[in-house]
PDB file of C-alpha atoms in Angstrom:
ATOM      1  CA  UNK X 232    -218.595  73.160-173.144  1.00 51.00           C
ATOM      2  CA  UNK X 233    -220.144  76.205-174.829  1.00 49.00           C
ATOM      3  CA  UNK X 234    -222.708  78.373-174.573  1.00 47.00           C
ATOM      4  CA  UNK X 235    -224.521  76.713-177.185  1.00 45.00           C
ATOM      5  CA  UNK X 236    -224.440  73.507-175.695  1.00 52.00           C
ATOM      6  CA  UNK X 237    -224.799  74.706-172.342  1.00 47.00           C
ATOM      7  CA  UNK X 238    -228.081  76.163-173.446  1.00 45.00           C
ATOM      8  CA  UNK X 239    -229.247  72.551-175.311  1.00 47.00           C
ATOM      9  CA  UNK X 240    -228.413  70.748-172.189  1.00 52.00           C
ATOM     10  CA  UNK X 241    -230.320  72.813-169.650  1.00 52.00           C
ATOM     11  CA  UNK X 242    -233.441  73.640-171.910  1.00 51.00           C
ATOM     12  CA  UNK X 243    -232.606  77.313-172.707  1.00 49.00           C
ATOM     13  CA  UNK X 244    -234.683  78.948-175.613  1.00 50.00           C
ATOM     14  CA  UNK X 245    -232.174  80.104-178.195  1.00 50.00           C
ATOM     15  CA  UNK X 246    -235.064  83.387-178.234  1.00 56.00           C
ATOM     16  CA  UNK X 247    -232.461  86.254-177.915  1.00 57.00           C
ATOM     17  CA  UNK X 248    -233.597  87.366-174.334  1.00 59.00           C
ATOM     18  CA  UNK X 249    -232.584  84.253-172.453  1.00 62.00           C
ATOM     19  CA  UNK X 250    -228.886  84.420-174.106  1.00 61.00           C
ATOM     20  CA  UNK X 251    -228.452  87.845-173.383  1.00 64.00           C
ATOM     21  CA  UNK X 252    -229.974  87.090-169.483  1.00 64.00           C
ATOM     22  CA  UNK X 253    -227.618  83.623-169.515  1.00 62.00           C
ATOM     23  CA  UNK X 254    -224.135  86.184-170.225  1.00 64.00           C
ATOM     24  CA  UNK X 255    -225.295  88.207-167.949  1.00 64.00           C
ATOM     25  CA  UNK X 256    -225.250  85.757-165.464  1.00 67.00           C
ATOM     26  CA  UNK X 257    -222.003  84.579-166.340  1.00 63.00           C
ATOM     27  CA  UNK X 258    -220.111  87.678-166.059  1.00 62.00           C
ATOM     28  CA  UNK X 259    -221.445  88.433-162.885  1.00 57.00           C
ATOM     29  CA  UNK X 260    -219.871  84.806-161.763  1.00 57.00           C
ATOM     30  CA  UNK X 261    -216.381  85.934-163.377  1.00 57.00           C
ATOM     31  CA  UNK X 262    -216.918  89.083-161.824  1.00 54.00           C
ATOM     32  CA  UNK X 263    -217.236  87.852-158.427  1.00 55.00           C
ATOM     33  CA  UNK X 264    -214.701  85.356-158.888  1.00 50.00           C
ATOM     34  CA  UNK X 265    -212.236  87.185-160.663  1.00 49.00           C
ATOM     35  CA  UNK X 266    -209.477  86.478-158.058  1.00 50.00           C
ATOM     36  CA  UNK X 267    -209.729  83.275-158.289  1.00 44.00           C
ATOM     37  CA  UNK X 268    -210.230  82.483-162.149  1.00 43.00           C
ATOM     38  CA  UNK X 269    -208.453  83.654-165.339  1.00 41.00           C
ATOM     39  CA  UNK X 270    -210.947  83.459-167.973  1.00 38.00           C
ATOM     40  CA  UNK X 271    -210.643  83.229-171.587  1.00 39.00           C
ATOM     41  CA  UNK X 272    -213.355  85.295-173.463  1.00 39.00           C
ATOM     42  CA  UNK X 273    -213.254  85.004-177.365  1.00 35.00           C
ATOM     43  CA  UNK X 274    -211.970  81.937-179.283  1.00 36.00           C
ATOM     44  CA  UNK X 275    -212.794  81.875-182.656  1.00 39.00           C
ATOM     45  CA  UNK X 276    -215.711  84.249-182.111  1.00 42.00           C
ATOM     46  CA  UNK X 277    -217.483  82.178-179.786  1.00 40.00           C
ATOM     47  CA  UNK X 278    -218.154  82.762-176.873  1.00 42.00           C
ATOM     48  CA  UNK X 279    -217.352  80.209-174.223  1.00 38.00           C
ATOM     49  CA  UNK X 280    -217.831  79.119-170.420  1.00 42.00           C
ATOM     50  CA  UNK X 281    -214.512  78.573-168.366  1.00 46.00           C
ATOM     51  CA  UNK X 282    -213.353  75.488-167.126  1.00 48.00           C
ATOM     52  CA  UNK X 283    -213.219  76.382-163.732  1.00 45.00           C
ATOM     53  CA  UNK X 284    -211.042  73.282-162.447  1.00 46.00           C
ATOM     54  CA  UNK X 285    -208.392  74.326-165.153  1.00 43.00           C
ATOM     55  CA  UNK X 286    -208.395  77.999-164.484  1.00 39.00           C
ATOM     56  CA  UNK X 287    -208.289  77.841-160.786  1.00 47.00           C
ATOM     57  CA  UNK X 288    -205.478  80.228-159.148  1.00 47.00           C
ATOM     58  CA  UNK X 289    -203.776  78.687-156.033  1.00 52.00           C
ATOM     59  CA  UNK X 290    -203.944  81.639-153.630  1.00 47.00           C
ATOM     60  CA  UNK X 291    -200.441  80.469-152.265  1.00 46.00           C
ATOM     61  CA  UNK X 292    -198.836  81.168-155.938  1.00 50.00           C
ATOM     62  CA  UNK X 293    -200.476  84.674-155.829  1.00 49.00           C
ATOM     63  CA  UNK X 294    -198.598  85.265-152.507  1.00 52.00           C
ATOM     64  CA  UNK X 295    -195.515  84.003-154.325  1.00 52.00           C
ATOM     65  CA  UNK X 296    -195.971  86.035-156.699  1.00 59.00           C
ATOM     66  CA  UNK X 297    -196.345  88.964-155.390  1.00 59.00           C
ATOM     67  CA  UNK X 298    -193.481  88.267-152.543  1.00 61.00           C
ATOM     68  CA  UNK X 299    -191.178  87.429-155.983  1.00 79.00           C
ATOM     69  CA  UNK X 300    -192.276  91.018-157.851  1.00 92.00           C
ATOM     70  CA  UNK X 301    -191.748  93.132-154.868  1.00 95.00           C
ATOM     71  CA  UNK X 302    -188.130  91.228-154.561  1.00 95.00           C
ATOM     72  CA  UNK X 303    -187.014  91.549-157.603  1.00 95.00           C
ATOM     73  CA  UNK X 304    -188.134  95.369-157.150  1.00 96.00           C
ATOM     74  CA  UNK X 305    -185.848  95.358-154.607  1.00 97.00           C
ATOM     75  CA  UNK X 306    -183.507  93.861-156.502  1.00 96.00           C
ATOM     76  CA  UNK X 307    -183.419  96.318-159.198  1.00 96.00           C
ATOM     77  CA  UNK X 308    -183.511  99.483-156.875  1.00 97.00           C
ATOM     78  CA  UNK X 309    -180.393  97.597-155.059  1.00 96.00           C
ATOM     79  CA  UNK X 310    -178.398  96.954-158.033  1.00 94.00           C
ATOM     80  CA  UNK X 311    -179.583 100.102-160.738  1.00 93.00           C
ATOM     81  CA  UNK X 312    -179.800 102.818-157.725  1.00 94.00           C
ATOM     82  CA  UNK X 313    -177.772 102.331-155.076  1.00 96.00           C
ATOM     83  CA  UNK X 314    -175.093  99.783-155.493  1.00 94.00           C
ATOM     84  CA  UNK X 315    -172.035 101.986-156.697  1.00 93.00           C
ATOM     85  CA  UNK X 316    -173.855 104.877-154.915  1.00 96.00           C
ATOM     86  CA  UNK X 317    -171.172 108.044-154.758  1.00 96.00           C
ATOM     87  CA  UNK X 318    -174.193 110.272-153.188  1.00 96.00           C
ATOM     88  CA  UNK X 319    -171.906 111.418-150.278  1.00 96.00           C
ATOM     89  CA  UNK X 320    -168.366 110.992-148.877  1.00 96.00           C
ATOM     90  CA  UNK X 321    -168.548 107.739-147.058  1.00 97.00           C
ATOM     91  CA  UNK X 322    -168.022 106.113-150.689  1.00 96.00           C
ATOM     92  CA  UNK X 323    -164.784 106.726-149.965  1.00 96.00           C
ATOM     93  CA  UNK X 324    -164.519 104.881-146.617  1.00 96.00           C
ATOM     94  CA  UNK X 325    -166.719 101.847-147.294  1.00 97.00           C
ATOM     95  CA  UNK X 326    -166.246  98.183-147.701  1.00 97.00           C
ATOM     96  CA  UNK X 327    -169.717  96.975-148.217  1.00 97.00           C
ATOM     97  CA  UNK X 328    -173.028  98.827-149.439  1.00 97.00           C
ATOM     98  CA  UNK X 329    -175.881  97.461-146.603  1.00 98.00           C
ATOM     99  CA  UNK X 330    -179.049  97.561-148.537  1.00 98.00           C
ATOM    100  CA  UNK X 331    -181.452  95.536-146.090  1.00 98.00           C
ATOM    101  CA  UNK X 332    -182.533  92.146-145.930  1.00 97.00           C
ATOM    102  CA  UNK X 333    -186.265  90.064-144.862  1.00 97.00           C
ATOM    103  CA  UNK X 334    -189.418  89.145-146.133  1.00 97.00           C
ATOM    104  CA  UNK X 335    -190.269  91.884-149.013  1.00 96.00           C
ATOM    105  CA  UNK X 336    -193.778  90.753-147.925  1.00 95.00           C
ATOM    106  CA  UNK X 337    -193.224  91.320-144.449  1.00 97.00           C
ATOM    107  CA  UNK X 338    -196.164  93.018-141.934  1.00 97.00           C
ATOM    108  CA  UNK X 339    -193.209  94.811-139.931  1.00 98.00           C
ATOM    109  CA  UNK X 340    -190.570  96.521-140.849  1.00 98.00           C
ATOM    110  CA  UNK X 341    -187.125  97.298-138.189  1.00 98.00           C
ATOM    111  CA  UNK X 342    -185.246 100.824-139.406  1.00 98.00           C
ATOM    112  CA  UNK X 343    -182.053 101.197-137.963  1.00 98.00           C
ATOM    113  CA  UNK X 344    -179.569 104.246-138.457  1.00 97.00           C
ATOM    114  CA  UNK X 345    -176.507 103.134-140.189  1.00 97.00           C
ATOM    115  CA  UNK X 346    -174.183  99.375-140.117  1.00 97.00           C
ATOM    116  CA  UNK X 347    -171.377  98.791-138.311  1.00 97.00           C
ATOM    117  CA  UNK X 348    -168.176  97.431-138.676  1.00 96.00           C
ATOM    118  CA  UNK X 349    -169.405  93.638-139.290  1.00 97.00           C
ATOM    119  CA  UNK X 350    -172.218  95.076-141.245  1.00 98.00           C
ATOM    120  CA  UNK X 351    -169.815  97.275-143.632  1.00 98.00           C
ATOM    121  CA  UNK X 352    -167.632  93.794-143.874  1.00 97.00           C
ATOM    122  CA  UNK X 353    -170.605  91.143-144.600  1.00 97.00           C
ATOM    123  CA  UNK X 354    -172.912  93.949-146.496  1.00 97.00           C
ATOM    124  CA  UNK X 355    -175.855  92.836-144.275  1.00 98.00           C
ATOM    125  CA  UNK X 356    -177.699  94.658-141.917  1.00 98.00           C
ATOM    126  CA  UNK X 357    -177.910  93.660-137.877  1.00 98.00           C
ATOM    127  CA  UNK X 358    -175.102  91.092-137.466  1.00 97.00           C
ATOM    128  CA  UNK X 359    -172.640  92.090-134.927  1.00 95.00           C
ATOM    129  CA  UNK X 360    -173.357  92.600-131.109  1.00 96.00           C
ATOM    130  CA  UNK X 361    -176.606  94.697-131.618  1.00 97.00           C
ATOM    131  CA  UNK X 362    -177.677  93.010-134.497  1.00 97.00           C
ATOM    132  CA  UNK X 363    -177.596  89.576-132.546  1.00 97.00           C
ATOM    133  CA  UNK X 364    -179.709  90.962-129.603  1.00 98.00           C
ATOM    134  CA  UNK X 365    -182.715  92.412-132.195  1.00 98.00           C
ATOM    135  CA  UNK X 366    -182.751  88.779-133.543  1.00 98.00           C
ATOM    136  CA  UNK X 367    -182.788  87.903-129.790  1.00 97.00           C
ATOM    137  CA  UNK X 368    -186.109  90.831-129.670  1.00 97.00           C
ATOM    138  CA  UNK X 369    -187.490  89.620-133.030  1.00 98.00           C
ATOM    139  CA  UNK X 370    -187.875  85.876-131.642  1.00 97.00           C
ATOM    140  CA  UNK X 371    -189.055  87.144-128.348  1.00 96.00           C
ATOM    141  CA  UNK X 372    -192.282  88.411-129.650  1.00 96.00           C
ATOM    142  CA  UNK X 373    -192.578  84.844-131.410  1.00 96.00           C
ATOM    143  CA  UNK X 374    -191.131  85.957-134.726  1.00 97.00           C
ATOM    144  CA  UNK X 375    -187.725  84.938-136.951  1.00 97.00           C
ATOM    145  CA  UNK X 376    -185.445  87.206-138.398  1.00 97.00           C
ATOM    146  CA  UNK X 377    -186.317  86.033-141.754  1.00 97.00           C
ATOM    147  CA  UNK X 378    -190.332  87.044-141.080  1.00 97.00           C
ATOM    148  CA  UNK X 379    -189.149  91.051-141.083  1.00 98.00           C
ATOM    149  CA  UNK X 380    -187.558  93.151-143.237  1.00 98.00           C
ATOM    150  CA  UNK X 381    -184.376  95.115-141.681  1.00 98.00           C
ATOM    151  CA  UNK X 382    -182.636  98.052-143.107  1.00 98.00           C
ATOM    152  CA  UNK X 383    -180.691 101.524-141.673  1.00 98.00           C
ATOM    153  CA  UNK X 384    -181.318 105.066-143.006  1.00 97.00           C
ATOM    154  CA  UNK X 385    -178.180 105.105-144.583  1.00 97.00           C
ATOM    155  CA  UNK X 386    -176.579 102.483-146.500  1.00 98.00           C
ATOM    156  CA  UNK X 387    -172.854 103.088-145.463  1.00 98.00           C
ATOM    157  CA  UNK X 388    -170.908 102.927-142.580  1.00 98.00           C
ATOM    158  CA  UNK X 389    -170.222 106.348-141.350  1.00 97.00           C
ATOM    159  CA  UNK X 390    -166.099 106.163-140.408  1.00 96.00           C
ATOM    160  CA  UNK X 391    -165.795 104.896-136.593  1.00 94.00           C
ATOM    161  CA  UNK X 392    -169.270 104.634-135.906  1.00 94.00           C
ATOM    162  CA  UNK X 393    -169.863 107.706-135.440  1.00 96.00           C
ATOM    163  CA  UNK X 394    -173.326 109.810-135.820  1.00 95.00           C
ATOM    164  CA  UNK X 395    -174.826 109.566-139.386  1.00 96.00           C
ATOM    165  CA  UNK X 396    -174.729 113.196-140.919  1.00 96.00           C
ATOM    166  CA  UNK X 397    -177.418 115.543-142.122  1.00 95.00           C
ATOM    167  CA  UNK X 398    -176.018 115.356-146.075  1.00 96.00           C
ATOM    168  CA  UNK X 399    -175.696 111.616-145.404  1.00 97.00           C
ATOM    169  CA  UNK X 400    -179.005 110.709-144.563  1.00 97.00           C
ATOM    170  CA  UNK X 401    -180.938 113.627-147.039  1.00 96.00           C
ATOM    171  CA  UNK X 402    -178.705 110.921-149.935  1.00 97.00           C
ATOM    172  CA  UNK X 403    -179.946 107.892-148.704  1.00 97.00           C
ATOM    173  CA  UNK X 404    -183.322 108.994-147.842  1.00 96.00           C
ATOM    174  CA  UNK X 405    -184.639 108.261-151.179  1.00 97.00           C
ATOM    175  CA  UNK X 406    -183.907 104.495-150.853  1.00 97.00           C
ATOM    176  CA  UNK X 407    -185.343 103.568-147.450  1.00 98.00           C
ATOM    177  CA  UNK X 408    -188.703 105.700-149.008  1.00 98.00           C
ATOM    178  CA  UNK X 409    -188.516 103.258-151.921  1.00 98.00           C
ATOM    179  CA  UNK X 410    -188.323 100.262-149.517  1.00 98.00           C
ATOM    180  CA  UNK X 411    -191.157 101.108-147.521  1.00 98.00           C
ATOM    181  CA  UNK X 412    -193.122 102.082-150.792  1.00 97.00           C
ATOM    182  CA  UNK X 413    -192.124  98.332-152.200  1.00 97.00           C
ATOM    183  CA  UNK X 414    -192.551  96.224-148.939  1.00 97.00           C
ATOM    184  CA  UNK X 415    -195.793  97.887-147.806  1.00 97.00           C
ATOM    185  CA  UNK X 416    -195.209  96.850-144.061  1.00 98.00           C
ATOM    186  CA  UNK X 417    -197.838  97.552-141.683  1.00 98.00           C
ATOM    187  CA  UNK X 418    -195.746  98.076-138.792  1.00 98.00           C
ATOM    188  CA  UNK X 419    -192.416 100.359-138.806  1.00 98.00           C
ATOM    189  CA  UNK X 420    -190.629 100.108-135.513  1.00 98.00           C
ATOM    190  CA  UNK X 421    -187.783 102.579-135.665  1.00 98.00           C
ATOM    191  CA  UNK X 422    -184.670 102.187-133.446  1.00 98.00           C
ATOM    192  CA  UNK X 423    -183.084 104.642-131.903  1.00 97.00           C
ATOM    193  CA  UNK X 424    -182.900 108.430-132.412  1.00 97.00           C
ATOM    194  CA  UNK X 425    -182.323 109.073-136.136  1.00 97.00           C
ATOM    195  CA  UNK X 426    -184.451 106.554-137.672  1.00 98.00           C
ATOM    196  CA  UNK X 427    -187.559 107.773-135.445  1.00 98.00           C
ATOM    197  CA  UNK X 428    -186.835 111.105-136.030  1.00 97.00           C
ATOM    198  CA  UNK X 429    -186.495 110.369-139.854  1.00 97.00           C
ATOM    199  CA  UNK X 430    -190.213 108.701-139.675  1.00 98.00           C
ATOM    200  CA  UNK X 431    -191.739 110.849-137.242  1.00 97.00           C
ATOM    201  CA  UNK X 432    -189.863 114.111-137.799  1.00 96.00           C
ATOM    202  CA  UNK X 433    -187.551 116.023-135.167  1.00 95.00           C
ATOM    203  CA  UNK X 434    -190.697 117.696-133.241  1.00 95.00           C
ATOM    204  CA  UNK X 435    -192.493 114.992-131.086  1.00 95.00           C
ATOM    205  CA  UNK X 436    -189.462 114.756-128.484  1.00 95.00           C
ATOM    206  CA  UNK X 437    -186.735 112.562-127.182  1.00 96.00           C
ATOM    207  CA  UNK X 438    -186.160 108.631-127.755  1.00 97.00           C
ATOM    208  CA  UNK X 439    -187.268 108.450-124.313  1.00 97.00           C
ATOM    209  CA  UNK X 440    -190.520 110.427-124.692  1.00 97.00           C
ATOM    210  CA  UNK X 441    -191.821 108.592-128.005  1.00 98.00           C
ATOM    211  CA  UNK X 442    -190.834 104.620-127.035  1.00 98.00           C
ATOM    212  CA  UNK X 443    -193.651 102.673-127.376  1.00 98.00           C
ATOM    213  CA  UNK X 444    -195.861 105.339-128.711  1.00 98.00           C
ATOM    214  CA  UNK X 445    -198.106 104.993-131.743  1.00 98.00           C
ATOM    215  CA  UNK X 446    -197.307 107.748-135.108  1.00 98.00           C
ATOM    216  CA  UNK X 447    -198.663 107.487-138.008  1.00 98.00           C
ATOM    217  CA  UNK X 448    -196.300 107.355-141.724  1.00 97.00           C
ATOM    218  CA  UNK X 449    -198.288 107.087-144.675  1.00 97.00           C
ATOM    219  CA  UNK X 450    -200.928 104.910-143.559  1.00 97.00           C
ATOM    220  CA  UNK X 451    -198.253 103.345-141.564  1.00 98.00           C
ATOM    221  CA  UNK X 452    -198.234 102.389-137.623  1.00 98.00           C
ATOM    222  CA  UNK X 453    -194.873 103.593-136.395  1.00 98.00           C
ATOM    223  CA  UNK X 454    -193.887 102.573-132.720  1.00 98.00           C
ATOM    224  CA  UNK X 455    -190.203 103.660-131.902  1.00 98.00           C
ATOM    225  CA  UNK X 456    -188.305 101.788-129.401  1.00 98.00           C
ATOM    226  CA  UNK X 457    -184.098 102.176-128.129  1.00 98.00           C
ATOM    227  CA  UNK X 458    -181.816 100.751-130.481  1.00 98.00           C
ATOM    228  CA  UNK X 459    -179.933  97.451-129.397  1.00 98.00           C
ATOM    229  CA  UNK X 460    -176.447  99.229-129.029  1.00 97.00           C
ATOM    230  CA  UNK X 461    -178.419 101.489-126.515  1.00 98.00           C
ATOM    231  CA  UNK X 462    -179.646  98.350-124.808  1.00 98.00           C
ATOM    232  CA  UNK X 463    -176.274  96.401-124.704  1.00 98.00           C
ATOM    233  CA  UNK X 464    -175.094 100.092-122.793  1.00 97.00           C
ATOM    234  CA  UNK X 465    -178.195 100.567-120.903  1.00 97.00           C
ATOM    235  CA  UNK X 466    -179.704  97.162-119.220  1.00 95.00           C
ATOM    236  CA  UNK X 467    -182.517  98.896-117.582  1.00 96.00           C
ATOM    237  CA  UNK X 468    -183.738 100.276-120.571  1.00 97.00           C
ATOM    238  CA  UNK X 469    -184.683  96.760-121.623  1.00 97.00           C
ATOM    239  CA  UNK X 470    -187.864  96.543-119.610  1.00 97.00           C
ATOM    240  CA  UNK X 471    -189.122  99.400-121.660  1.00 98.00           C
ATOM    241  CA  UNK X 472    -187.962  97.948-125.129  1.00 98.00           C
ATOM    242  CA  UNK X 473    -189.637  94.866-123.938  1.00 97.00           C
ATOM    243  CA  UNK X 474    -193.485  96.488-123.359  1.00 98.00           C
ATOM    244  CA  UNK X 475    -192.783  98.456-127.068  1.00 98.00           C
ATOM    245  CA  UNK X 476    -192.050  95.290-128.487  1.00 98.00           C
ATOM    246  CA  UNK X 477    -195.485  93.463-126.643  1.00 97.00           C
ATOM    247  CA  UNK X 478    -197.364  96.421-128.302  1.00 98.00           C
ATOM    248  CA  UNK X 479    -195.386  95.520-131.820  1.00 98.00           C
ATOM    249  CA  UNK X 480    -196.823  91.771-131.100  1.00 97.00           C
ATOM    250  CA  UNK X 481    -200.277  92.590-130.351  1.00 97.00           C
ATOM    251  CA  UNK X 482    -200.628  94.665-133.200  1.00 96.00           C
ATOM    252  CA  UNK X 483    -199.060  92.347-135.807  1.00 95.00           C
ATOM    253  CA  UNK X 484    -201.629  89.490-134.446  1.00 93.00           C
ATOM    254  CA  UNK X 485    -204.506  91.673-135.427  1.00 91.00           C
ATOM    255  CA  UNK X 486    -203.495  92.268-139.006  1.00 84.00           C
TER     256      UNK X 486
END
């Protein structure tokens, strides 16, 4: 129907005022709407009202589609920036780039410091003994693996295991930024040493002193907690982990 015969039908005086007050109207509906409608404005120089059945935007396809543009924006910093990455030395020693892996629409976000051996040979992040005991953590606060996003400073495995570097994290640095800048999580919870002190910077203290504390990135809640491979080591340090992660539940139920 058109605005012509929307006017004939409901007794509107074609008197210039009315039609002006009448499109008025109607953009204030599309206005409001907006979210919800995609409206078509000029067809042959007429102006026309929507069919608002037809033109009706399923709020679970925006979700999709905004879950499907931040992946393939993942997708594209993965593949154009850092697979084939020759930033540093441990290029040289590598099997298996770990980018990261989760919900690119995910309210929390776990940063780790580096993979391991079955990380470097699968090219995902979190799957040998540590890895099994965050999924372990992750389902404990009522969670999946698949409902976060997990990633490491660094994208390489440093040789042995050993302590990521200072040269080796400033050339990875700009990836886990562009992660966090694509995925938009609410909630960072950093594990271990490196990764909180890459969030929160080197001056607010040990591990120890900053567990279960609240910092602030960007707009960002940050809580750190011990990494698994500290927990496997230290079994009494799991009762901590285990009130950081209650905190990292309460908060992600209030979002």
């Amino acid at each position: 129907m058109n605005i012509y015969d929307y006017m004939l039908t409901n007794g509107i005086d074609d008197d210039g005022s009315e039609i002006e007050r009448f499109l008025k109207d109607v953009k204030s509906f599309i206005s409001r709407y907006k979210g919800y409608f995609t409206v078509m404005s000029v067809v042959s120089n007429k102006r026309f009202l929507p069919d608002l059945e037809s033109f009706r935007i399923n709020n679970k396809m925006i979700n999709k589609n905004k879950a499907d543009s931040r992946t393939e924006r993942l997708m594209d910093l993965n593949e154009s920036d850092v697979n084939g990455c020759i930033k540093c030395e441990l290029n040289k020693t590598r099997k298996n780039i770990v980018f990261g892996e989760g919900d690119p629409e995910s309210r929390l976000m776990f940063i780790g410091e580096a993979p391991g051996a079955e990380e470097d040979n699968t090219g995902r992040p979190f799957v040998g003994r540590a890895g099994r005991l965050l999924t372990k953590i992750i389902e404990s606060i009522d969670m999946k693996r698949e409902d976060v996003y997990i990633a490491n400073i660094i994208k390489c495995r440093p040789p042995e295991n050993r302590n990521p570097l200072k040269d080796e994290i400033a050339a990875c640095a700009p990836f886990l930024r562009e992660q966090i800048t694509i995925i938009k999580p609410k909630i960072i919870c950093t594990l271990g040493k490196f990764s909180t002190e890459f969030i929160i910077g080197t001056d607010k203290g040990t591990i120890s002193a900053v567990r279960g504390k609240e910092f602030d990135y960007n707009g960002i809640t940050v809580i750190p907690t011990y990494h698994p491979s500290y927990l496997l080591r230290n079994q009494s340090a799991k009762r901590q982990a285990w009130e950081d992660m209650k905190k990292i539940r309460n908060l992600c139920s209030k979002i």
